[in-house]
Tab-separated table of C-alpha atoms in Angstrom:
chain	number	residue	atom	x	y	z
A	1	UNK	CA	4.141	0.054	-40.083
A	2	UNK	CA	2.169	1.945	-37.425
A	3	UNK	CA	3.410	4.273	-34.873
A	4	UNK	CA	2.103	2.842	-31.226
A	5	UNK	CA	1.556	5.232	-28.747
A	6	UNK	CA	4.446	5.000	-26.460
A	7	UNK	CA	4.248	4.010	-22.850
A	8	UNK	CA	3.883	6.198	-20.062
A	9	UNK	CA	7.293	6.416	-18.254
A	10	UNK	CA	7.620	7.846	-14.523
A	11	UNK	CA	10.607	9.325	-14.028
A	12	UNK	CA	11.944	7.383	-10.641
A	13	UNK	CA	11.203	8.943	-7.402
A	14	UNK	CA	14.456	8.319	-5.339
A	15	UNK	CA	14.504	7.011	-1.674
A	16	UNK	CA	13.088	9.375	0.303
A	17	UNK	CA	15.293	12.172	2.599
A	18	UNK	CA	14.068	11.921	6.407
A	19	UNK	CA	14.898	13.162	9.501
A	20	UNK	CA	17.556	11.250	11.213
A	21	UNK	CA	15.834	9.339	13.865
A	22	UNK	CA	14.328	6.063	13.258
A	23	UNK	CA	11.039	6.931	13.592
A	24	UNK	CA	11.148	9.686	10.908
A	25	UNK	CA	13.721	7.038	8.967
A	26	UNK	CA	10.915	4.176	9.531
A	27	UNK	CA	7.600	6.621	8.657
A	28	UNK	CA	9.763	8.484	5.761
A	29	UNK	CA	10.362	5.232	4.017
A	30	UNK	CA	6.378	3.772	4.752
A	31	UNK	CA	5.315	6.950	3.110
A	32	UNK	CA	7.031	6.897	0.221
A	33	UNK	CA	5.892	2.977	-0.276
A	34	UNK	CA	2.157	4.080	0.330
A	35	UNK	CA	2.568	6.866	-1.969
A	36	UNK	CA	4.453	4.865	-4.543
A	37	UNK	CA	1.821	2.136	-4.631
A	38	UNK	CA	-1.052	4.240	-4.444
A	39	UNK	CA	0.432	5.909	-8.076
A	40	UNK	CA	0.662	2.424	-9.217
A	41	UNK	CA	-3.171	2.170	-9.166
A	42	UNK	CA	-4.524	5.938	-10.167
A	43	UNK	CA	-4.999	6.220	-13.730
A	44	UNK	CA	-4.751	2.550	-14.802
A	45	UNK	CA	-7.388	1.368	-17.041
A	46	UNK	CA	-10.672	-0.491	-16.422
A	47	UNK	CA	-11.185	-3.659	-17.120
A	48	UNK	CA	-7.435	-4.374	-16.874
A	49	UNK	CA	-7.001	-2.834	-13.625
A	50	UNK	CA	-8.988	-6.011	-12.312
A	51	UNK	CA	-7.849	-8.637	-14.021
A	52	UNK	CA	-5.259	-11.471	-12.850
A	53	UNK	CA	-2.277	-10.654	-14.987
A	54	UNK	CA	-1.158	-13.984	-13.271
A	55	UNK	CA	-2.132	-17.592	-12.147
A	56	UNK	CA	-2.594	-16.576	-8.192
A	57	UNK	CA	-4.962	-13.912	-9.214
A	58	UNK	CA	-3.161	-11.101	-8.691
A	59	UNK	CA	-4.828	-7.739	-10.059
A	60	UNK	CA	-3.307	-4.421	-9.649
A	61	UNK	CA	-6.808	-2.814	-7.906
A	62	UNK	CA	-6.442	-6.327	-5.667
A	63	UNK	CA	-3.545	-5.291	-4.212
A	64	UNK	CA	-4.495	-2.171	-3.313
A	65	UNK	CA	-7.488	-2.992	-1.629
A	66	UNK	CA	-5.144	-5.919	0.455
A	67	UNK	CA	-2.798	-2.849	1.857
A	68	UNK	CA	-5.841	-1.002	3.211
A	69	UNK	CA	-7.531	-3.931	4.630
A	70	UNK	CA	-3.642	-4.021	6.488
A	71	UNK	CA	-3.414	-1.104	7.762
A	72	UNK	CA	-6.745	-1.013	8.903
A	73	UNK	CA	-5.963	-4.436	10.873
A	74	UNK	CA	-2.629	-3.298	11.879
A	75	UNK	CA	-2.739	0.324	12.744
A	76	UNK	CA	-6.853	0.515	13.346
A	77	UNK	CA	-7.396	-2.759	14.764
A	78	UNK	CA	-10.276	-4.350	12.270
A	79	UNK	CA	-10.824	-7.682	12.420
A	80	UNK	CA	-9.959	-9.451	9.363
A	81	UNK	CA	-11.427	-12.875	8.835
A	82	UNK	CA	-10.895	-13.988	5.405
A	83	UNK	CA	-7.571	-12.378	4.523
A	84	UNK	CA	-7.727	-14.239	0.668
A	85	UNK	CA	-10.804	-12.222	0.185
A	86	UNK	CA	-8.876	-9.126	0.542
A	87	UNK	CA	-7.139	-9.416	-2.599
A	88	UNK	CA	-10.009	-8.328	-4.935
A	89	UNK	CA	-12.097	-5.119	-4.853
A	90	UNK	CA	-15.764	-5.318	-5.296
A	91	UNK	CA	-16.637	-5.193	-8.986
A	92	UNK	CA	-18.999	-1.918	-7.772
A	93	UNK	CA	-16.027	-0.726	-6.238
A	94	UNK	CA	-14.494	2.256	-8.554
A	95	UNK	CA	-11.091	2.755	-8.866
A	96	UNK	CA	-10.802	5.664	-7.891
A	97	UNK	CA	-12.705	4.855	-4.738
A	98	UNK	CA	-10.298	2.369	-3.660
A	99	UNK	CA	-7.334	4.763	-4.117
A	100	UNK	CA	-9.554	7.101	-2.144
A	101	UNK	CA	-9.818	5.023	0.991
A	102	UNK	CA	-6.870	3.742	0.789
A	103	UNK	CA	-5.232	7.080	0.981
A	104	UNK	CA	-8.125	7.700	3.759
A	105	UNK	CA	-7.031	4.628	5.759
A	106	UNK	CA	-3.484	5.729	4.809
A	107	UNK	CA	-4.082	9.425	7.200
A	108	UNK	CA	-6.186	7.618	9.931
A	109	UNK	CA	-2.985	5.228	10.495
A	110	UNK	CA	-0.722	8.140	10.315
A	111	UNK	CA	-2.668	9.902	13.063
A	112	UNK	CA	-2.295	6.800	15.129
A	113	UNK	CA	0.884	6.814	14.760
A	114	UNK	CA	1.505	10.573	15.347
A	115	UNK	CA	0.635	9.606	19.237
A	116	UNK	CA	3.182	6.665	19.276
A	117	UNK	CA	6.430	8.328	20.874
A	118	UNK	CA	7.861	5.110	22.459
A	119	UNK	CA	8.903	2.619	18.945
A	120	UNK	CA	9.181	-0.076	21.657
A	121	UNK	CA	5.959	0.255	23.271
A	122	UNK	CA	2.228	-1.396	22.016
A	123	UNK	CA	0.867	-0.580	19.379
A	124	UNK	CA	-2.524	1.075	20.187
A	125	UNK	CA	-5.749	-0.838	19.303
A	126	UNK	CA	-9.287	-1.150	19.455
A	127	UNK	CA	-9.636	-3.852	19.121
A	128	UNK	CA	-9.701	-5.528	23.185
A	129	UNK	CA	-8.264	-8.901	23.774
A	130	UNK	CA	-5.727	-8.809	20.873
A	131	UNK	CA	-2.196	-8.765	21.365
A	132	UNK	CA	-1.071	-5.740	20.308
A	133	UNK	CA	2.980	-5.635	18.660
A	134	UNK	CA	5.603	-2.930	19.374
A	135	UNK	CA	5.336	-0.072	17.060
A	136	UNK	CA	8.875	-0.775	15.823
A	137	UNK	CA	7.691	-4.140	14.372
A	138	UNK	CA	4.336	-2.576	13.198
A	139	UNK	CA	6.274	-0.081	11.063
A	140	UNK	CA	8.875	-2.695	10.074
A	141	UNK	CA	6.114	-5.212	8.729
A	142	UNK	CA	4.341	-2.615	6.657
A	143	UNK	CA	7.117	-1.625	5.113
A	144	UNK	CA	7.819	-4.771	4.320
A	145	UNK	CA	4.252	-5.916	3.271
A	146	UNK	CA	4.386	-2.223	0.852
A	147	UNK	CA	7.124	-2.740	-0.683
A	148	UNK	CA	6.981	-6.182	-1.487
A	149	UNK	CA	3.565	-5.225	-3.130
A	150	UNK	CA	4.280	-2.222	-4.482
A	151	UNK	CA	6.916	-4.257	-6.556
A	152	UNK	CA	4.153	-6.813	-7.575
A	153	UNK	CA	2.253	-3.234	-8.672
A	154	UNK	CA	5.366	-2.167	-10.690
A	155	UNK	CA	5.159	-5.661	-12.763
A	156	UNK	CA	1.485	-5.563	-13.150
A	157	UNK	CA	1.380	-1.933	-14.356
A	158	UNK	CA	3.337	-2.845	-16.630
A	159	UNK	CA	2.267	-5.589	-18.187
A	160	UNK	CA	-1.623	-3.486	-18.435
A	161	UNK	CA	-0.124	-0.396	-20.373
A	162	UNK	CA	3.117	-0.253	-20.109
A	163	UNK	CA	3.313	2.505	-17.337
A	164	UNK	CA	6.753	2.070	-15.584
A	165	UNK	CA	8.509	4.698	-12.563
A	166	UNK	CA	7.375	5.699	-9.528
């Protein structure tokens, strides 16, 4: 019997400790998510990193590349047309790369956000003619749309090299 090499285990990063008003509650918690999920992505191995672990397609550098393209739609106001296509990175796309601007898109957001004082008010945008939703709801969504894909992150690392924690 062979000795494996043994997984890489994360020691849990707990909920994060913010200020007490909802918008340090609301960016404290995005934060963490974007920082969680970004983690997910560094280090994982190539070819795996790209490939559907499951029947929708779902790769791990996919869903990485699908939260920028969000906050650059939400928080940046691009115009996203095919929203399927955002699921998969370019094969000349590197990993590292798509961590990169998605940690790049991550700061532009955040300094759109560091001029938002009113949670109920519009969301900035550049983009003209769009409807523009209340920073409250823009925060809530991404959460939301973070977490939920972070957790599909925390499967698919998994199932690559057995990488678990945050």
């Amino acid at each position: 019997m062979t000795n494996s090499p043994r997984p890489h285990r994360r020691r849990d990063a707990p909920p994060p400790r913010t200020g007490n008003t909802e918008t340090e509650v609301l960016r404290g918690f995005l934060d963490y998510l974007r920082d969680s999920i970004a983690a997910k992505v560094e280090g994982a191995p190539e070819p795996g990193i790209r490939t559907a672990a499951v029947p929708s397609g779902t790769n791990l550098l996919g869903l990485l590349h699908h939260l920028t393209r969000v906050e650059q739609a939400l928080f940046l106001g691009a115009r996203i047309t095919d929203w399927k296509a955002t699921f998969h990175a370019a094969p000349a796309q590197s990993a590292t790369a798509v961590v990169a601007r998605y940690r790049e898109t991550v700061r532009e957001a955040n300094e759109v956000l560091d001029t938002c004082t009113d949670l109920g008010a519009p969301l900035p945008r550049s983009r003209p003619g769009a409807p523009a939703p209340a920073v409250r709801w823009a925060l809530t969504h991404m959460i939301e749309e973070t977490g939920r894909h972070a957790g599909h992150a925390d499967i698919l690392r998994e199932l690559l090299d057995g990488a678990t924690g945050r």
